[in-house]
GROMACS .gro file of N, CA and C in nm:
model
  468
    1MET      N    1  -2.694   0.846  -0.908
    1MET     CA    2  -2.559   0.841  -0.856
    1MET      C    3  -2.478   0.952  -0.921
    2THR      N    4  -2.399   1.019  -0.842
    2THR     CA    5  -2.317   1.128  -0.893
    2THR      C    6  -2.184   1.073  -0.945
    3ARG      N    7  -2.104   1.161  -1.004
    3ARG     CA    8  -1.977   1.119  -1.062
    3ARG      C    9  -1.877   1.072  -0.957
    4LEU      N   10  -1.870   1.138  -0.843
    4LEU     CA   11  -1.771   1.102  -0.743
    4LEU      C   12  -1.786   0.958  -0.694
    5PRO      N   13  -1.905   0.914  -0.653
    5PRO     CA   14  -1.917   0.776  -0.610
    5PRO      C   15  -1.885   0.677  -0.723
    6ARG      N   16  -1.924   0.708  -0.845
    6ARG     CA   17  -1.894   0.618  -0.956
    6ARG      C   18  -1.743   0.610  -0.977
    7ALA      N   19  -1.675   0.724  -0.967
    7ALA     CA   20  -1.529   0.725  -0.981
    7ALA      C   21  -1.465   0.648  -0.866
    8ALA      N   22  -1.518   0.664  -0.747
    8ALA     CA   23  -1.464   0.590  -0.632
    8ALA      C   24  -1.486   0.441  -0.649
    9ALA      N   25  -1.601   0.402  -0.700
    9ALA     CA   26  -1.628   0.260  -0.723
    9ALA      C   27  -1.534   0.203  -0.828
   10LEU      N   28  -1.507   0.280  -0.932
   10LEU     CA   29  -1.412   0.235  -1.035
   10LEU      C   30  -1.272   0.223  -0.978
   11THR      N   31  -1.233   0.317  -0.893
   11THR     CA   32  -1.103   0.311  -0.828
   11THR      C   33  -1.093   0.186  -0.742
   12LEU      N   34  -1.198   0.156  -0.666
   12LEU     CA   35  -1.200   0.038  -0.581
   12LEU      C   36  -1.187  -0.088  -0.665
   13THR      N   37  -1.259  -0.095  -0.775
   13THR     CA   38  -1.251  -0.212  -0.863
   13THR      C   39  -1.110  -0.228  -0.918
   14ALA      N   40  -1.049  -0.118  -0.959
   14ALA     CA   41  -0.913  -0.124  -1.013
   14ALA      C   42  -0.814  -0.168  -0.905
   15LEU      N   43  -0.832  -0.119  -0.783
   15LEU     CA   44  -0.743  -0.159  -0.675
   15LEU      C   45  -0.756  -0.306  -0.641
   16ILE      N   46  -0.876  -0.358  -0.644
   16ILE     CA   47  -0.896  -0.501  -0.617
   16ILE      C   48  -0.826  -0.583  -0.725
   17ALA      N   49  -0.841  -0.544  -0.850
   17ALA     CA   50  -0.775  -0.616  -0.959
   17ALA      C   51  -0.623  -0.609  -0.945
   18ALA      N   52  -0.572  -0.491  -0.911
   18ALA     CA   53  -0.427  -0.475  -0.893
   18ALA      C   54  -0.378  -0.556  -0.775
   19THR      N   55  -0.458  -0.563  -0.669
   19THR     CA   56  -0.421  -0.641  -0.552
   19THR      C   57  -0.406  -0.788  -0.588
   20LEU      N   58  -0.504  -0.841  -0.659
   20LEU     CA   59  -0.499  -0.981  -0.697
   20LEU      C   60  -0.381  -1.009  -0.789
   21ALA      N   61  -0.353  -0.919  -0.879
   21ALA     CA   62  -0.241  -0.938  -0.972
   21ALA      C   63  -0.107  -0.925  -0.902
   22ALA      N   64  -0.095  -0.829  -0.812
   22ALA     CA   65   0.034  -0.800  -0.749
   22ALA      C   66   0.071  -0.902  -0.642
   23CYS      N   67  -0.026  -0.950  -0.570
   23CYS     CA   68   0.004  -1.034  -0.456
   23CYS      C   69   0.024  -1.180  -0.494
   24GLY      N   70  -0.045  -1.225  -0.594
   24GLY     CA   71  -0.030  -1.364  -0.634
   24GLY      C   72  -0.063  -1.456  -0.519
   25SER      N   73   0.005  -1.564  -0.513
   25SER     CA   74  -0.017  -1.664  -0.410
   25SER      C   75   0.052  -1.623  -0.281
   26SER      N   76  -0.008  -1.659  -0.169
   26SER     CA   77   0.057  -1.634  -0.040
   26SER      C   78   0.142  -1.754   0.000
   27GLU      N   79   0.150  -1.856  -0.085
   27GLU     CA   80   0.235  -1.972  -0.060
   27GLU      C   81   0.381  -1.931  -0.072
   28PRO      N   82   0.467  -1.986   0.011
   28PRO     CA   83   0.609  -1.956  -0.003
   28PRO      C   84   0.662  -2.011  -0.135
   29ASP      N   85   0.756  -1.940  -0.191
   29ASP     CA   86   0.817  -1.982  -0.317
   29ASP      C   87   0.922  -2.087  -0.285
   30THR      N   88   0.897  -2.212  -0.328
   30THR     CA   89   0.988  -2.321  -0.297
   30THR      C   90   1.068  -2.365  -0.418
   31THR      N   91   1.054  -2.297  -0.530
   31THR     CA   92   1.130  -2.334  -0.648
   31THR      C   93   1.272  -2.281  -0.635
   32PRO      N   94   1.369  -2.363  -0.678
   32PRO     CA   95   1.507  -2.315  -0.667
   32PRO      C   96   1.530  -2.200  -0.763
   33SER      N   97   1.618  -2.111  -0.722
   33SER     CA   98   1.651  -1.996  -0.805
   33SER      C   99   1.741  -2.041  -0.919
   34SER      N  100   1.711  -1.992  -1.038
   34SER     CA  101   1.795  -2.026  -1.152
   34SER      C  102   1.907  -1.924  -1.170
   35ALA      N  103   1.905  -1.819  -1.091
   35ALA     CA  104   2.008  -1.716  -1.102
   35ALA      C  105   2.136  -1.764  -1.033
   36PRO      N  106   2.249  -1.739  -1.093
   36PRO     CA  107   2.374  -1.775  -1.028
   36PRO      C  108   2.390  -1.697  -0.897
   37ALA      N  109   2.462  -1.756  -0.803
   37ALA     CA  110   2.481  -1.693  -0.672
   37ALA      C  111   2.544  -1.556  -0.683
   38SER      N  112   2.627  -1.532  -0.784
   38SER     CA  113   2.695  -1.404  -0.795
   38SER      C  114   2.602  -1.290  -0.834
   39THR      N  115   2.488  -1.318  -0.899
   39THR     CA  116   2.395  -1.211  -0.936
   39THR      C  117   2.289  -1.187  -0.829
   40ARG      N  118   2.274  -1.278  -0.736
   40ARG     CA  119   2.172  -1.265  -0.633
   40ARG      C  120   2.189  -1.139  -0.548
   41PRO      N  121   2.307  -1.106  -0.498
   41PRO     CA  122   2.320  -0.984  -0.417
   41PRO      C  123   2.282  -0.857  -0.494
   42ALA      N  124   2.313  -0.851  -0.622
   42ALA     CA  125   2.276  -0.733  -0.700
   42ALA      C  126   2.125  -0.721  -0.712
   43ALA      N  127   2.057  -0.833  -0.731
   43ALA     CA  128   1.911  -0.830  -0.741
   43ALA      C  129   1.849  -0.788  -0.609
   44VAL      N  130   1.903  -0.836  -0.500
   44VAL     CA  131   1.853  -0.798  -0.368
   44VAL      C  132   1.880  -0.650  -0.344
   45GLU      N  133   1.995  -0.603  -0.386
   45GLU     CA  134   2.028  -0.461  -0.370
   45GLU      C  135   1.930  -0.373  -0.447
   46VAL      N  136   1.897  -0.413  -0.568
   46VAL     CA  137   1.799  -0.338  -0.648
   46VAL      C  138   1.664  -0.335  -0.578
   47GLU      N  139   1.621  -0.451  -0.527
   47GLU     CA  140   1.494  -0.458  -0.455
   47GLU      C  141   1.496  -0.368  -0.333
   48CYS      N  142   1.603  -0.373  -0.257
   48CYS     CA  143   1.611  -0.293  -0.134
   48CYS      C  144   1.608  -0.143  -0.164
   49VAL      N  145   1.685  -0.101  -0.261
   49VAL     CA  146   1.689   0.042  -0.296
   49VAL      C  147   1.553   0.088  -0.349
   50SER      N  148   1.495   0.010  -0.438
   50SER     CA  149   1.366   0.047  -0.497
   50SER      C  150   1.257   0.056  -0.392
   51ALA      N  151   1.247  -0.046  -0.308
   51ALA     CA  152   1.141  -0.048  -0.206
   51ALA      C  153   1.163   0.059  -0.100
   52GLU      N  154   1.288   0.081  -0.061
   52GLU     CA  155   1.313   0.185   0.040
   52GLU      C  156   1.281   0.324  -0.013
   53ARG      N  157   1.314   0.351  -0.137
   53ARG     CA  158   1.278   0.481  -0.196
   53ARG      C  159   1.126   0.497  -0.203
   54ALA      N  160   1.058   0.392  -0.245
   54ALA     CA  161   0.912   0.398  -0.255
   54ALA      C  162   0.850   0.417  -0.116
   55TYR      N  163   0.902   0.348  -0.018
   55TYR     CA  164   0.852   0.362   0.119
   55TYR      C  165   0.872   0.505   0.169
   56ASN      N  166   0.992   0.558   0.148
   56ASN     CA  167   1.020   0.695   0.195
   56ASN      C  168   0.928   0.796   0.128
   57ALA      N  169   0.901   0.780   0.001
   57ALA     CA  170   0.810   0.871  -0.069
   57ALA      C  171   0.668   0.857  -0.015
   58TRP      N  172   0.627   0.735   0.013
   58TRP     CA  173   0.492   0.709   0.064
   58TRP      C  174   0.477   0.758   0.207
   59GLN      N  175   0.574   0.728   0.290
   59GLN     CA  176   0.564   0.751   0.432
   59GLN      C  177   0.583   0.897   0.472
   60THR      N  178   0.659   0.973   0.399
   60THR     CA  179   0.692   1.110   0.442
   60THR      C  180   0.596   1.217   0.390
   61ASP      N  181   0.495   1.179   0.317
   61ASP     CA  182   0.402   1.279   0.264
   61ASP      C  183   0.320   1.340   0.378
   62LEU      N  184   0.334   1.469   0.396
   62LEU     CA  185   0.267   1.538   0.506
   62LEU      C  186   0.116   1.550   0.488
   63PHE      N  187   0.068   1.540   0.365
   63PHE     CA  188  -0.074   1.563   0.339
   63PHE      C  189  -0.157   1.436   0.345
   64VAL      N  190  -0.094   1.321   0.347
   64VAL     CA  191  -0.166   1.195   0.354
   64VAL      C  192  -0.201   1.167   0.500
   65PRO      N  193  -0.327   1.132   0.528
   65PRO     CA  194  -0.368   1.103   0.666
   65PRO      C  195  -0.289   0.985   0.724
   66LYS      N  196  -0.261   0.994   0.855
   66LYS     CA  197  -0.186   0.889   0.924
   66LYS      C  198  -0.270   0.823   1.034
   67THR      N  199  -0.330   0.903   1.120
   67THR     CA  200  -0.406   0.851   1.234
   67THR      C  201  -0.554   0.840   1.199
   68ALA      N  202  -0.630   0.772   1.284
   68ALA     CA  203  -0.774   0.759   1.263
   68ALA      C  204  -0.840   0.897   1.260
   69ASP      N  205  -0.795   0.987   1.346
   69ASP     CA  206  -0.850   1.123   1.347
   69ASP      C  207  -0.820   1.195   1.215
   70ASP      N  208  -0.698   1.177   1.164
   70ASP     CA  209  -0.662   1.237   1.035
   70ASP      C  210  -0.754   1.185   0.924
   71TRP      N  211  -0.776   1.053   0.925
   71TRP     CA  212  -0.861   0.993   0.820
   71TRP      C  213  -1.005   1.045   0.832
   72ALA      N  214  -1.055   1.056   0.954
   72ALA     CA  215  -1.193   1.102   0.974
   72ALA      C  216  -1.213   1.243   0.923
   73GLU      N  217  -1.107   1.324   0.926
   73GLU     CA  218  -1.116   1.463   0.883
   73GLU      C  219  -1.061   1.488   0.743
   74ALA      N  220  -1.019   1.381   0.676
   74ALA     CA  221  -0.955   1.396   0.544
   74ALA      C  222  -1.052   1.449   0.439
   75ASN      N  223  -0.995   1.522   0.344
   75ASN     CA  224  -1.076   1.572   0.234
   75ASN      C  225  -1.046   1.489   0.108
   76GLU      N  226  -1.118   1.517   0.004
   76GLU     CA  227  -1.105   1.441  -0.120
   76GLU      C  228  -0.962   1.444  -0.175
   77GLY      N  229  -0.897   1.559  -0.170
   77GLY     CA  230  -0.761   1.571  -0.221
   77GLY      C  231  -0.662   1.485  -0.143
   78GLN      N  232  -0.675   1.482  -0.011
   78GLN     CA  233  -0.586   1.401   0.071
   78GLN      C  234  -0.606   1.252   0.044
   79ILE      N  235  -0.730   1.213   0.028
   79ILE     CA  236  -0.758   1.072   0.001
   79ILE      C  237  -0.707   1.033  -0.137
   80GLN      N  238  -0.724   1.121  -0.234
   80GLN     CA  239  -0.673   1.092  -0.368
   80GLN      C  240  -0.520   1.081  -0.366
   81MET      N  241  -0.455   1.168  -0.289
   81MET     CA  242  -0.310   1.163  -0.276
   81MET      C  243  -0.269   1.031  -0.210
   82ALA      N  244  -0.341   0.990  -0.107
   82ALA     CA  245  -0.312   0.862  -0.041
   82ALA      C  246  -0.328   0.746  -0.139
   83ALA      N  247  -0.431   0.751  -0.221
   83ALA     CA  248  -0.453   0.646  -0.320
   83ALA      C  249  -0.340   0.643  -0.423
   84ASP      N  250  -0.302   0.759  -0.471
   84ASP     CA  251  -0.194   0.767  -0.570
   84ASP      C  252  -0.061   0.718  -0.512
   85ARG      N  253  -0.029   0.763  -0.392
   85ARG     CA  254   0.097   0.721  -0.328
   85ARG      C  255   0.096   0.572  -0.299
   86GLY      N  256  -0.018   0.521  -0.255
   86GLY     CA  257  -0.028   0.377  -0.227
   86GLY      C  258  -0.011   0.293  -0.352
   87LYS      N  259  -0.069   0.339  -0.462
   87LYS     CA  260  -0.055   0.266  -0.589
   87LYS      C  261   0.090   0.266  -0.635
   88THR      N  262   0.156   0.380  -0.626
   88THR     CA  263   0.297   0.389  -0.665
   88THR      C  264   0.384   0.300  -0.577
   89PHE      N  265   0.357   0.300  -0.448
   89PHE     CA  266   0.432   0.216  -0.354
   89PHE      C  267   0.414   0.069  -0.391
   90LEU      N  268   0.291   0.027  -0.415
   90LEU     CA  269   0.264  -0.111  -0.452
   90LEU      C  270   0.333  -0.147  -0.584
   91ASP      N  271   0.327  -0.059  -0.681
   91ASP     CA  272   0.393  -0.085  -0.809
   91ASP      C  273   0.543  -0.107  -0.791
   92ASN      N  274   0.604  -0.034  -0.699
   92ASN     CA  275   0.749  -0.043  -0.678
   92ASN      C  276   0.794  -0.163  -0.596
   93VAL      N  277   0.705  -0.225  -0.523
   93VAL     CA  278   0.745  -0.341  -0.442
   93VAL      C  279   0.688  -0.472  -0.494
   94SER      N  280   0.605  -0.468  -0.594
   94SER     CA  281   0.545  -0.590  -0.648
   94SER      C  282   0.641  -0.663  -0.741
   95GLY      N  283   0.623  -0.794  -0.747
   95GLY     CA  284   0.698  -0.874  -0.842
   95GLY      C  285   0.821  -0.942  -0.787
   96TYR      N  286   0.854  -0.920  -0.662
   96TYR     CA  287   0.968  -0.989  -0.603
   96TYR      C  288   0.921  -1.122  -0.544
   97ASP      N  289   1.009  -1.220  -0.544
   97ASP     CA  290   0.969  -1.358  -0.514
   97ASP      C  291   0.972  -1.399  -0.368
   98SER      N  292   1.044  -1.328  -0.285
   98SER     CA  293   1.056  -1.374  -0.146
   98SER      C  294   0.922  -1.358  -0.072
   99GLN      N  295   0.903  -1.441   0.027
   99GLN     CA  296   0.780  -1.434   0.107
   99GLN      C  297   0.767  -1.299   0.177
  100PRO      N  298   0.874  -1.243   0.237
  100PRO     CA  299   0.859  -1.110   0.298
  100PRO      C  300   0.818  -1.003   0.197
  101SER      N  301   0.867  -1.014   0.075
  101SER     CA  302   0.830  -0.918  -0.029
  101SER      C  303   0.682  -0.931  -0.065
  102LYS      N  304   0.636  -1.054  -0.074
  102LYS     CA  305   0.494  -1.078  -0.103
  102LYS      C  306   0.405  -1.028   0.011
  103GLU      N  307   0.452  -1.046   0.134
  103GLU     CA  308   0.375  -0.999   0.250
  103GLU      C  309   0.369  -0.846   0.253
  104LEU      N  310   0.478  -0.781   0.217
  104LEU     CA  311   0.478  -0.635   0.210
  104LEU      C  312   0.381  -0.587   0.103
  105ALA      N  313   0.387  -0.647  -0.015
  105ALA     CA  314   0.295  -0.609  -0.123
  105ALA      C  315   0.151  -0.632  -0.081
  106SER      N  316   0.125  -0.741  -0.011
  106SER     CA  317  -0.010  -0.771   0.036
  106SER      C  318  -0.059  -0.666   0.136
  107ALA      N  319   0.028  -0.624   0.227
  107ALA     CA  320  -0.010  -0.521   0.325
  107ALA      C  321  -0.040  -0.389   0.256
  108ILE      N  322   0.040  -0.355   0.156
  108ILE     CA  323   0.017  -0.230   0.083
  108ILE      C  324  -0.115  -0.238   0.005
  109ALA      N  325  -0.139  -0.352  -0.056
  109ALA     CA  326  -0.265  -0.370  -0.131
  109ALA      C  327  -0.386  -0.359  -0.038
  110ALA      N  328  -0.375  -0.417   0.082
  110ALA     CA  329  -0.484  -0.406   0.180
  110ALA      C  330  -0.505  -0.260   0.222
  111TYR      N  331  -0.396  -0.188   0.241
  111TYR     CA  332  -0.404  -0.045   0.272
  111TYR      C  333  -0.474   0.029   0.159
  112ASN      N  334  -0.434  -0.001   0.036
  112ASN     CA  335  -0.495   0.066  -0.080
  112ASN      C  336  -0.645   0.039  -0.087
  113MET      N  337  -0.685  -0.081  -0.050
  113MET     CA  338  -0.829  -0.111  -0.050
  113MET      C  339  -0.902  -0.030   0.057
  114GLU      N  340  -0.841  -0.014   0.174
  114GLU     CA  341  -0.903   0.067   0.279
  114GLU      C  342  -0.914   0.213   0.234
  115VAL      N  343  -0.812   0.262   0.165
  115VAL     CA  344  -0.816   0.399   0.112
  115VAL      C  345  -0.932   0.411   0.012
  116ALA      N  346  -0.949   0.309  -0.072
  116ALA     CA  347  -1.059   0.312  -0.170
  116ALA      C  348  -1.194   0.311  -0.099
  117PHE      N  349  -1.208   0.234   0.007
  117PHE     CA  350  -1.334   0.232   0.082
  117PHE      C  351  -1.361   0.368   0.148
  118VAL      N  352  -1.257   0.429   0.203
  118VAL     CA  353  -1.272   0.562   0.262
  118VAL      C  354  -1.314   0.662   0.154
  119ASN      N  355  -1.251   0.653   0.039
  119ASN     CA  356  -1.285   0.741  -0.072
  119ASN      C  357  -1.430   0.722  -0.114
  120LEU      N  358  -1.473   0.598  -0.122
  120LEU     CA  359  -1.612   0.568  -0.158
  120LEU      C  360  -1.707   0.624  -0.054
  121GLN      N  361  -1.675   0.603   0.072
  121GLN     CA  362  -1.761   0.654   0.180
  121GLN      C  363  -1.770   0.807   0.177
  122LEU      N  364  -1.658   0.871   0.154
  122LEU     CA  365  -1.659   1.017   0.145
  122LEU      C  366  -1.748   1.063   0.030
  123GLY      N  367  -1.737   0.995  -0.082
  123GLY     CA  368  -1.818   1.031  -0.199
  123GLY      C  369  -1.966   1.006  -0.179
  124LEU      N  370  -2.000   0.896  -0.115
  124LEU     CA  371  -2.141   0.862  -0.095
  124LEU      C  372  -2.206   0.939   0.019
  125HIS      N  373  -2.132   0.959   0.126
  125HIS     CA  374  -2.192   1.016   0.247
  125HIS      C  375  -2.140   1.154   0.284
  126GLY      N  376  -2.039   1.201   0.213
  126GLY     CA  377  -1.984   1.333   0.242
  126GLY      C  378  -1.898   1.337   0.367
  127GLY      N  379  -1.867   1.222   0.423
  127GLY     CA  380  -1.782   1.216   0.541
  127GLY      C  381  -1.733   1.074   0.563
  128ILE      N  382  -1.643   1.059   0.657
  128ILE     CA  383  -1.583   0.929   0.686
  128ILE      C  384  -1.614   0.894   0.830
  129ASP      N  385  -1.674   0.776   0.852
  129ASP     CA  386  -1.710   0.738   0.988
  129ASP      C  387  -1.588   0.685   1.064
  130THR      N  388  -1.604   0.673   1.194
  130THR     CA  389  -1.494   0.633   1.282
  130THR      C  390  -1.442   0.495   1.248
  131GLU      N  391  -1.529   0.402   1.216
  131GLU     CA  392  -1.486   0.266   1.185
  131GLU      C  393  -1.397   0.263   1.061
  132ALA      N  394  -1.438   0.330   0.956
  132ALA     CA  395  -1.358   0.332   0.833
  132ALA      C  396  -1.226   0.405   0.856
  133ALA      N  397  -1.229   0.512   0.932
  133ALA     CA  398  -1.106   0.587   0.962
  133ALA      C  399  -1.009   0.500   1.042
  134THR      N  400  -1.061   0.425   1.137
  134THR     CA  401  -0.978   0.337   1.219
  134THR      C  402  -0.918   0.224   1.134
  135LYS      N  403  -0.998   0.169   1.044
  135LYS     CA  404  -0.947   0.063   0.956
  135LYS      C  405  -0.837   0.114   0.865
  136ALA      N  406  -0.852   0.234   0.813
  136ALA     CA  407  -0.748   0.291   0.726
  136ALA      C  408  -0.619   0.315   0.805
  137ALA      N  409  -0.632   0.369   0.925
  137ALA     CA  410  -0.514   0.393   1.009
  137ALA      C  411  -0.447   0.262   1.048
  138SER      N  412  -0.526   0.160   1.077
  138SER     CA  413  -0.471   0.028   1.111
  138SER      C  414  -0.400  -0.034   0.992
  139ALA      N  415  -0.457  -0.019   0.874
  139ALA     CA  416  -0.393  -0.072   0.753
  139ALA      C  417  -0.259  -0.002   0.729
  140LEU      N  418  -0.254   0.126   0.755
  140LEU     CA  419  -0.129   0.199   0.742
  140LEU      C  420  -0.025   0.146   0.840
  141GLN      N  421  -0.066   0.118   0.962
  141GLN     CA  422   0.026   0.063   1.062
  141GLN      C  423   0.075  -0.076   1.021
  142ARG      N  424  -0.013  -0.157   0.960
  142ARG     CA  425   0.028  -0.289   0.914
  142ARG      C  426   0.132  -0.279   0.802
  143VAL      N  427   0.121  -0.176   0.718
  143VAL     CA  428   0.223  -0.153   0.615
  143VAL      C  429   0.356  -0.119   0.682
  144GLU      N  430   0.353  -0.034   0.782
  144GLU     CA  431   0.475   0.002   0.854
  144GLU      C  432   0.542  -0.123   0.913
  145ILE      N  433   0.463  -0.209   0.974
  145ILE     CA  434   0.516  -0.331   1.035
  145ILE      C  435   0.570  -0.424   0.926
  146ALA      N  436   0.496  -0.441   0.818
  146ALA     CA  437   0.539  -0.528   0.709
  146ALA      C  438   0.667  -0.475   0.645
  147PHE      N  439   0.680  -0.344   0.634
  147PHE     CA  440   0.801  -0.287   0.576
  147PHE      C  441   0.922  -0.317   0.665
  148ARG      N  442   0.908  -0.295   0.794
  148ARG     CA  443   1.020  -0.323   0.885
  148ARG      C  444   1.057  -0.470   0.882
  149SER      N  445   0.958  -0.557   0.878
  149SER     CA  446   0.983  -0.701   0.870
  149SER      C  447   1.053  -0.737   0.740
  150TRP      N  448   1.002  -0.682   0.629
  150TRP     CA  449   1.064  -0.706   0.498
  150TRP      C  450   1.209  -0.660   0.499
  151LYS      N  451   1.232  -0.539   0.547
  151LYS     CA  452   1.368  -0.482   0.546
  151LYS      C  453   1.463  -0.568   0.628
  152SER      N  454   1.417  -0.614   0.743
  152SER     CA  455   1.500  -0.699   0.828
  152SER      C  456   1.531  -0.832   0.761
  153ALA      N  457   1.433  -0.890   0.695
  153ALA     CA  458   1.452  -1.021   0.631
  153ALA      C  459   1.528  -1.016   0.501
  154VAL      N  460   1.508  -0.911   0.422
  154VAL     CA  461   1.563  -0.906   0.287
  154VAL      C  462   1.690  -0.823   0.278
  155CYS      N  463   1.696  -0.712   0.346
  155CYS     CA  464   1.804  -0.615   0.325
  155CYS      C  465   1.912  -0.619   0.432
  156SER      N  466   1.898  -0.704   0.531
  156SER     CA  467   2.000  -0.709   0.638
  156SER      C  468   2.114  -0.800   0.603
   0.00000   0.00000   0.00000
């Protein structure tokens, strides 16, 4: 085994661990908030600003593949950039208690796992097949949908 596949496998393992830690339970949070009502809007504002900035940084990168065709033709640098941006995005949206926030973090974590699989496939086979490229593009679209849903539920 060469270094690239081993590095890709380690990246995949780290992403799986981060996914499990970041997403927690998919159960809705039914515990009452201990924060006074007057501090709640400020906390929501911080969440909205932080997540929107992270989304804009993740979404506007011209070098990160977007479509299935882009993923199929991606090189190692583009995939590494996608992995780095995805990890940063997940770090910035994780830890919030609302169900929409957890769903957004879960969608990003799933995207990050698809990026790791694409990275592994590129390392092992020197290319990315259509199925993996399609899954990565679909995961990216699910993040877009989850972000819009989160923004509508949390920041409106």
